[in-house]
Short mmCIF file of C-alpha atoms in Angstrom, two decimals:
data_model
loop_
_atom_site.label_atom_id
_atom_site.label_comp_id
_atom_site.label_asym_id
_atom_site.label_seq_id
_atom_site.Cartn_x
_atom_site.Cartn_y
_atom_site.Cartn_z
CA MET A 20 110.67 102.08 64.17
CA HIS A 21 108.67 98.88 64.51
CA GLU A 22 110.84 97.76 67.45
CA THR A 23 110.33 101.11 69.19
CA THR A 24 106.57 100.85 68.72
CA THR A 25 106.54 97.32 70.12
CA LEU A 26 108.66 98.50 73.07
CA LEU A 27 106.21 101.30 73.87
CA VAL A 28 103.23 98.93 73.66
CA GLU A 29 104.85 96.30 75.92
CA VAL A 30 106.13 98.79 78.51
CA GLY A 31 102.88 100.74 78.57
CA ALA A 32 100.70 97.66 78.92
CA LEU A 33 102.84 96.18 81.69
CA LEU A 34 103.05 99.44 83.65
CA LEU A 35 99.26 99.82 83.39
CA LEU A 36 98.84 96.29 84.69
CA LEU A 37 101.20 97.05 87.59
CA GLY A 38 99.14 100.11 88.46
CA LEU A 39 95.98 98.01 88.60
CA LEU A 40 97.71 95.33 90.66
CA GLY A 41 99.05 97.95 93.07
CA ARG A 42 95.58 99.36 93.58
CA LEU A 43 94.16 95.86 94.10
CA SER A 44 96.82 95.03 96.70
CA ARG A 45 96.04 98.17 98.70
CA ARG A 46 92.34 97.41 98.63
CA VAL A 47 92.99 93.90 99.94
CA GLY A 48 95.57 95.19 102.45
CA VAL A 49 98.60 93.17 101.30
CA SER A 50 101.99 94.13 99.87
CA PRO A 51 102.06 94.55 96.06
CA ILE A 52 105.46 92.77 95.83
CA PRO A 53 104.03 89.24 95.30
CA LEU A 54 101.66 90.53 92.62
CA TYR A 55 104.54 92.24 90.79
CA LEU A 56 106.56 89.03 90.93
CA LEU A 57 103.61 87.04 89.58
CA ALA A 58 103.19 89.55 86.73
CA GLY A 59 106.85 89.08 85.83
CA LEU A 60 106.45 85.31 85.88
CA ALA A 61 103.40 85.55 83.61
CA PHE A 62 105.16 87.64 80.95
CA GLY A 63 108.72 86.29 81.24
CA HIS A 64 110.57 83.29 79.91
CA GLY A 65 108.20 80.34 79.89
CA GLY A 66 105.23 82.52 80.91
CA LEU A 67 101.83 82.96 79.31
CA LEU A 68 102.84 85.82 77.00
CA PRO A 69 106.62 86.42 76.89
CA LEU A 70 107.74 90.01 76.29
CA ASN A 71 110.90 90.21 74.20
CA ALA A 72 111.23 93.79 72.97
CA SER A 73 111.09 95.38 76.44
CA GLU A 74 113.43 93.04 78.32
CA GLU A 75 116.46 95.33 78.00
CA PHE A 76 114.40 98.32 79.18
CA PHE A 77 113.27 96.41 82.27
CA ALA A 78 116.83 95.24 82.93
CA VAL A 79 118.08 98.85 83.12
CA GLY A 80 114.98 99.92 85.04
CA ALA A 81 115.58 97.12 87.54
CA GLU A 82 119.11 98.43 88.22
CA ILE A 83 117.73 101.91 88.83
CA GLY A 84 114.99 100.42 91.03
CA VAL A 85 117.52 98.80 93.37
CA ILE A 86 119.50 102.05 93.55
CA LEU A 87 116.41 104.13 94.40
CA LEU A 88 115.23 101.60 97.01
CA LEU A 89 118.56 101.86 98.79
CA VAL A 90 119.01 105.64 98.59
CA MET A 91 115.50 106.12 99.99
CA LEU A 92 116.33 103.74 102.80
CA GLY A 93 119.47 105.74 103.56
CA LEU A 94 117.51 109.00 103.58
CA GLU A 95 115.45 107.71 106.51
CA TYR A 96 118.48 107.73 108.83
CA SER A 97 121.18 110.19 109.73
CA ALA A 98 124.76 109.04 110.18
CA ASN A 99 124.53 109.73 113.94
CA GLU A 100 121.36 107.64 114.23
CA LEU A 101 123.02 104.76 112.41
CA VAL A 102 126.07 104.84 114.67
CA GLY A 103 123.87 105.03 117.78
CA ASN A 104 121.69 102.13 116.63
CA LEU A 105 124.78 100.12 115.77
CA ARG A 106 126.05 100.43 119.34
CA SER A 107 122.76 99.75 121.12
CA ALA A 108 121.37 97.02 118.85
CA ALA A 109 124.58 95.13 118.02
CA PRO A 110 123.69 92.10 120.21
CA ALA A 111 120.25 91.84 118.63
CA GLY A 112 121.86 92.11 115.19
CA LEU A 113 124.24 89.27 116.02
CA ILE A 114 121.36 87.06 117.18
CA ASP A 115 119.48 87.97 114.00
CA ALA A 116 122.40 86.96 111.78
CA VAL A 117 123.02 83.65 113.54
CA LEU A 118 119.37 82.57 113.73
CA ASN A 119 118.39 83.57 110.18
CA ALA A 120 121.48 83.35 107.95
CA LEU A 121 122.63 79.92 109.13
CA PRO A 122 119.39 78.10 108.13
CA GLY A 123 119.69 79.38 104.56
CA PHE A 124 123.37 78.45 104.42
CA ALA A 125 122.73 74.95 105.78
CA PHE A 126 119.70 74.45 103.54
CA ALA A 127 121.69 75.15 100.36
CA LEU A 128 124.41 72.71 101.46
CA LEU A 129 121.78 70.04 102.17
CA LEU A 130 120.49 70.51 98.62
CA GLY A 131 124.04 70.04 97.34
CA TRP A 132 124.29 73.53 95.81
CA GLY A 133 127.83 74.38 96.90
CA TRP A 134 129.16 76.95 99.34
CA VAL A 135 128.83 80.01 97.04
CA ALA A 136 125.11 79.33 96.58
CA ALA A 137 124.92 78.71 100.34
CA VAL A 138 126.35 82.18 101.07
CA VAL A 139 123.78 83.71 98.68
CA LEU A 140 120.84 81.81 100.19
CA ALA A 141 122.03 82.80 103.68
CA GLY A 142 121.55 86.44 102.69
CA VAL A 143 118.13 85.70 101.19
CA THR A 144 116.85 84.22 104.46
CA TRP A 145 118.66 86.71 106.71
CA VAL A 146 117.23 90.10 105.77
CA SER A 147 113.67 91.21 106.51
CA SER A 148 111.77 93.48 104.15
CA SER A 149 111.99 97.07 105.41
CA GLY A 150 109.36 98.22 102.91
CA VAL A 151 106.78 95.57 103.80
CA ILE A 152 107.38 95.92 107.55
CA ALA A 153 107.08 99.72 107.43
CA LYS A 154 103.75 99.38 105.61
CA VAL A 155 102.48 96.77 108.07
CA LEU A 156 103.39 98.91 111.10
CA GLY A 157 101.62 101.90 109.55
CA ASP A 158 98.52 99.93 108.58
CA LEU A 159 98.21 98.39 112.05
CA GLY A 160 98.80 101.72 113.83
CA ARG A 161 101.90 100.48 115.65
CA VAL A 162 104.38 103.19 114.64
CA GLY A 163 104.27 104.66 118.16
CA ASN A 164 104.40 101.33 120.00
CA ARG A 165 107.22 100.61 122.44
CA GLU A 166 108.47 97.64 120.43
CA THR A 167 108.73 99.59 117.15
CA PRO A 168 112.21 101.09 117.90
CA VAL A 169 113.44 97.54 118.54
CA ILE A 170 112.11 96.43 115.14
CA LEU A 171 113.70 99.42 113.40
CA SER A 172 117.03 98.80 115.14
CA VAL A 173 117.13 95.24 113.85
CA LEU A 174 116.34 96.49 110.34
CA VAL A 175 119.07 99.16 110.52
CA ILE A 176 121.65 96.57 111.63
CA GLU A 177 120.64 94.41 108.68
CA ASP A 178 120.99 97.37 106.30
CA LEU A 179 124.49 98.10 107.60
CA ALA A 180 125.41 94.43 107.40
CA MET A 181 124.31 94.41 103.76
CA ALA A 182 126.83 97.18 103.08
CA LEU A 183 129.51 94.60 103.89
CA TYR A 184 127.75 91.48 102.67
CA LEU A 185 126.86 92.66 99.14
CA PRO A 186 130.45 93.45 98.07
CA LEU A 187 131.58 90.08 99.43
CA VAL A 188 128.85 88.22 97.51
CA THR A 189 129.61 90.24 94.36
CA ALA A 190 133.26 89.19 94.58
CA LEU A 191 132.35 85.53 95.21
CA LEU A 192 129.94 85.47 92.27
CA ALA A 193 132.62 86.99 90.04
CA GLY A 194 134.74 83.94 90.77
CA VAL A 195 137.64 85.81 92.34
CA GLY A 196 140.06 84.18 94.76
CA LEU A 197 140.19 84.46 98.53
CA VAL A 198 142.72 87.30 98.45
CA THR A 199 140.72 89.34 95.93
CA GLY A 200 137.52 88.70 97.89
CA GLY A 201 139.24 89.84 101.08
CA ILE A 202 140.41 93.00 99.33
CA ALA A 203 136.86 93.67 98.12
CA LEU A 204 135.53 93.28 101.66
CA ALA A 205 138.28 95.54 103.04
CA VAL A 206 137.45 98.19 100.43
CA ALA A 207 133.76 97.93 101.38
CA VAL A 208 134.50 98.32 105.10
CA LEU A 209 136.81 101.25 104.44
CA THR A 210 134.25 102.89 102.16
CA VAL A 211 131.43 102.54 104.69
CA VAL A 212 133.56 103.90 107.54
CA LEU A 213 134.83 106.77 105.38
CA VAL A 214 131.36 107.76 104.17
CA LEU A 215 129.95 107.61 107.70
CA ALA A 216 132.80 109.81 108.95
CA VAL A 217 132.27 112.30 106.11
CA ALA A 218 128.50 112.27 106.67
CA ILE A 219 128.89 112.97 110.39
CA ARG A 220 131.45 115.74 109.96
CA TYR A 221 130.62 117.24 106.54
CA GLY A 222 127.07 116.06 105.83
CA HIS A 223 125.71 119.56 106.28
CA LEU A 224 128.05 120.86 103.56
CA ILE A 225 126.89 118.18 101.09
CA SER A 226 123.28 119.02 101.88
CA ALA A 227 123.99 122.76 101.53
CA ALA A 228 125.28 122.20 97.99
CA LEU A 229 121.83 120.84 97.03
CA SER A 230 119.18 123.51 97.49
CA ALA A 231 115.92 122.31 99.00
CA LYS A 232 114.11 125.42 97.69
CA ASP A 233 114.28 124.40 94.01
CA PRO A 234 112.49 121.04 93.56
CA GLU A 235 113.67 120.52 89.97
CA ALA A 236 117.33 121.20 90.77
CA LEU A 237 117.11 119.10 93.94
CA LEU A 238 115.61 116.13 92.11
CA LEU A 239 118.22 116.24 89.34
CA GLY A 240 121.06 116.82 91.79
CA VAL A 241 120.18 114.00 94.21
CA LEU A 242 119.32 111.56 91.43
CA GLY A 243 122.50 112.41 89.51
CA LEU A 244 124.69 112.15 92.61
CA THR A 245 123.11 108.82 93.56
CA LEU A 246 123.57 107.26 90.11
CA LEU A 247 127.13 108.61 89.89
CA VAL A 248 128.19 107.24 93.27
CA ALA A 249 126.39 103.95 92.60
CA GLY A 250 128.24 103.59 89.30
CA VAL A 251 131.61 104.37 90.86
CA ALA A 252 130.88 101.94 93.70
CA ALA A 253 130.05 99.21 91.17
CA LYS A 254 133.35 99.90 89.37
CA LEU A 255 135.17 99.45 92.69
CA GLN A 256 133.29 96.17 93.30
CA VAL A 257 131.60 97.71 96.37
CA SER A 258 128.05 97.26 94.93
CA ALA A 259 125.93 99.99 93.40
CA ALA A 260 123.22 99.38 96.02
CA VAL A 261 125.63 100.10 98.87
CA GLY A 262 126.85 103.28 97.16
CA ALA A 263 123.27 104.51 96.86
CA PHE A 264 122.57 103.66 100.51
CA LEU A 265 125.58 105.68 101.64
CA VAL A 266 124.48 108.70 99.56
CA GLY A 267 121.16 108.65 101.39
CA ILE A 268 122.95 108.58 104.74
CA ALA A 269 125.16 111.55 103.80
CA LEU A 270 122.18 113.83 103.08
CA SER A 271 120.36 115.37 106.01
CA GLY A 272 117.97 118.10 107.12
CA PRO A 273 115.47 119.75 104.74
CA VAL A 274 117.35 118.36 101.72
CA ALA A 275 116.79 114.78 102.88
CA HIS A 276 113.13 115.51 103.68
CA HIS A 277 112.34 117.14 100.33
CA ALA A 278 114.41 114.58 98.41
CA THR A 279 112.33 111.81 99.98
CA GLU A 280 109.13 113.45 98.76
CA LEU A 281 110.49 114.02 95.24
CA LEU A 282 112.06 110.58 94.81
CA SER A 283 109.16 108.56 96.24
CA PRO A 284 107.17 108.33 92.96
CA LEU A 285 110.32 107.39 91.02
CA ARG A 286 111.20 104.82 93.69
CA ASP A 287 107.74 103.26 93.46
CA LEU A 288 107.91 103.10 89.65
CA PHE A 289 111.36 101.58 89.31
CA ALA A 290 110.99 99.31 92.36
CA ALA A 291 107.93 97.80 90.67
CA VAL A 292 110.00 97.42 87.49
CA PHE A 293 112.72 95.67 89.51
CA PHE A 294 110.34 93.08 90.98
CA VAL A 295 108.76 92.51 87.56
CA PHE A 296 112.16 92.03 85.96
CA PHE A 297 113.13 89.42 88.54
CA GLY A 298 109.95 87.56 87.64
CA LEU A 299 110.67 88.01 83.92
CA VAL A 300 114.03 86.21 84.15
CA THR A 301 112.61 83.40 86.31
CA ASP A 302 111.01 80.52 84.44
CA PRO A 303 107.74 79.59 86.23
CA LEU A 304 108.27 75.97 85.12
CA ASP A 305 111.27 75.89 87.49
CA MET A 306 109.13 76.75 90.54
CA PRO A 307 107.03 73.59 91.17
CA PRO A 308 110.09 71.43 91.96
CA VAL A 309 111.32 73.96 94.57
CA LEU A 310 107.91 74.87 96.03
CA LEU A 311 108.04 72.37 98.90
CA PRO A 312 111.68 73.21 99.79
CA ALA A 313 110.76 76.92 99.70
CA LEU A 314 107.79 76.29 102.01
CA GLY A 315 109.93 74.32 104.44
CA LEU A 316 112.62 77.00 104.43
CA ALA A 317 109.97 79.69 104.96
CA VAL A 318 108.46 77.88 107.96
CA VAL A 319 111.87 77.44 109.60
CA THR A 320 113.15 80.97 108.99
CA MET A 321 109.88 82.68 109.88
CA GLY A 322 110.13 80.83 113.18
CA THR A 323 113.72 81.98 113.70
CA LYS A 324 112.73 85.56 112.82
CA LEU A 325 109.91 85.38 115.35
CA LEU A 326 112.44 84.25 117.96
CA THR A 327 114.79 87.09 116.93
CA GLY A 328 112.17 89.78 117.48
CA TYR A 329 110.98 88.19 120.73
CA LEU A 330 114.48 88.04 122.21
CA ALA A 331 115.40 91.55 121.02
CA ALA A 332 112.24 93.03 122.54
CA ARG A 333 112.73 91.12 125.81
CA ARG A 334 116.29 92.45 126.04
CA ALA A 335 114.87 95.98 125.63
CA GLY A 336 112.44 95.42 128.53
CA ILE A 337 109.29 95.20 126.38
CA ALA A 338 106.27 93.38 127.84
CA GLU A 339 105.33 90.00 126.39
CA PRO A 340 102.59 91.20 123.96
CA GLY A 341 105.10 93.61 122.44
CA ARG A 342 107.69 90.84 122.12
CA TRP A 343 105.29 88.76 120.03
CA ARG A 344 104.34 91.78 117.92
CA ALA A 345 108.03 92.48 117.23
CA GLY A 346 108.69 88.87 116.29
CA PHE A 347 105.77 88.49 113.91
CA ALA A 348 106.44 91.89 112.30
CA LEU A 349 109.96 90.86 111.26
CA THR A 350 108.94 87.70 109.36
CA PRO A 351 108.42 89.08 105.79
CA ARG A 352 111.36 88.99 103.38
CA GLY A 353 111.28 91.12 100.25
CA GLU A 354 113.38 93.62 98.34
CA PHE A 355 116.84 92.75 99.72
CA SER A 356 116.24 89.02 99.33
CA ILE A 357 115.36 89.53 95.67
CA VAL A 358 118.35 91.87 95.21
CA ILE A 359 120.69 89.20 96.56
CA ALA A 360 119.16 86.46 94.43
CA GLY A 361 119.25 88.83 91.45
CA LEU A 362 123.03 89.18 91.84
CA ALA A 363 123.35 85.41 91.54
CA VAL A 364 121.11 85.34 88.46
CA ALA A 365 123.14 88.07 86.75
CA ALA A 366 126.52 86.52 87.64
CA ALA A 367 128.88 85.78 84.77
CA GLN A 368 129.41 82.27 86.16
CA PRO A 369 126.07 80.53 86.91
CA VAL A 370 125.75 79.49 90.56
CA GLU A 371 122.67 77.31 90.76
CA PRO A 372 119.83 77.42 88.18
CA ARG A 373 117.14 76.69 90.79
CA LEU A 374 118.22 79.50 93.14
CA ALA A 375 116.12 82.22 91.47
CA ALA A 376 112.99 80.06 91.47
CA LEU A 377 113.50 79.08 95.12
CA ALA A 378 114.07 82.71 96.16
CA THR A 379 110.96 83.86 94.27
CA ALA A 380 108.76 81.19 95.86
CA TYR A 381 110.30 81.87 99.28
CA VAL A 382 109.69 85.63 99.10
CA LEU A 383 106.13 85.09 97.84
CA ILE A 384 105.36 82.84 100.82
CA THR A 385 106.83 85.18 103.45
CA VAL A 386 105.45 88.40 101.95
CA VAL A 387 101.92 86.98 101.80
CA THR A 388 101.89 85.23 105.19
CA GLY A 389 104.08 87.70 107.13
CA PRO A 390 101.56 90.59 107.27
CA MET A 391 98.84 88.09 108.22
CA LEU A 392 100.94 86.75 111.09
CA ALA A 393 101.63 90.33 112.25
CA ARG A 394 97.91 90.67 113.02
CA LEU A 395 97.80 87.61 115.30
CA PRO A 396 98.65 89.47 118.55
CA ASP A 397 95.57 91.68 118.00
CA PHE A 398 93.12 88.76 117.95
CA PRO A 399 91.13 88.22 121.17
CA TRP A 400 92.02 84.51 121.36
CA PHE A 401 95.74 85.36 121.21
CA LYS A 402 95.35 87.93 123.98
CA ARG A 403 93.49 85.37 126.10
CA TRP A 404 96.29 82.85 125.48
CA LEU A 405 98.86 85.42 126.63
CA ARG A 406 96.87 86.11 129.81
CA ARG A 407 96.65 82.39 130.62
CA ARG A 408 100.35 82.03 129.85
CA SER A 409 101.24 84.88 132.24
CA GLN A 410 99.01 83.44 134.97
CA VAL A 411 100.64 80.01 134.68
CA ARG A 412 104.12 81.52 134.84
CA ARG A 413 103.26 83.88 137.73
CA PRO A 414 104.46 82.37 141.03
CA GLU A 415 101.89 81.82 143.75
CA PRO A 416 102.19 84.24 146.72
CA VAL A 417 104.01 82.82 149.72
CA PRO A 418 101.64 82.69 152.77
CA ALA A 419 102.64 84.96 155.61
CA ALA A 420 104.22 83.34 158.65
CA ASP A 421 102.07 83.01 161.77
#
């Protein structure tokens, strides 16, 4: 009874604190993710006031948080939209992977962390934060801008790539051999293709089985289906997160719309729990030694992300101001980076003890500075610089012949 009482006190106090931090972040106009991570660091191992009774609760809540983040992401797209984006934005996705995954991979090798840690850090630096970017675009009134579809296409390609990357990383972290890892990747590819085919052909039947007219039944049905598929996917070594993402893709129409509304509060709750839990299992005393490396990695990969967005927007025929807006908007990393690092932390065989601290510091830097950088193209001095740049690059008119 005493343990239950302590659990309620710890969970209640921390959730109340998260609510206050979330409100503060919205008043300031920044993402709440860094504040949630800092709260986890303050109350975790080596923090100011370690919480022991509630750690198991937050561990389970963190798993559910990842699943809800991914199913909500899947609900934003139909299978047809994903296939269409995959065809049109594949070159931009390839540029994105090369420019942003390779620095993380090379950085880990330079630190002497080994190739498994290098593959993990490559994923951390590769993927932008869909949640943070969506909020930034909404706050800055850029949802209808011409460059926004380019930004979303890059994010969709990254989401699809994660459906293949996460099972591969899970297999590597489990210490399996090359053959077993190849089988895991093949199963992941087959699963993604199969689910996309089912979603395109039979998605309406799946949605029809879940009535959008009964909110209670819809909430229980979608949540139950998501957790079930995520659990089965985890058993097959495909990753629970990928299973949840594919469930979201399979649902469509009014069911997807109403499910998004019903699941949003749960997503916000358990996503906050996930970020807190990552901070809880990261010792803040491990962060000072990796702070400078994290800052250097952030500077390099924010630059490569800026180049990614610029090149993708130029390829789509967007004018130069829109290219810069696209590049700066893509710089924040967030939920997926923490998910990937969290897999390494939870691995049965430890990969690199400093990886979690480096990933936390890295995400904090990009999440705080990314939204600030996204505002740069709106400043008058930046617009004047663009005008001078265009005038310098504009060729002088050739005088007419006499």
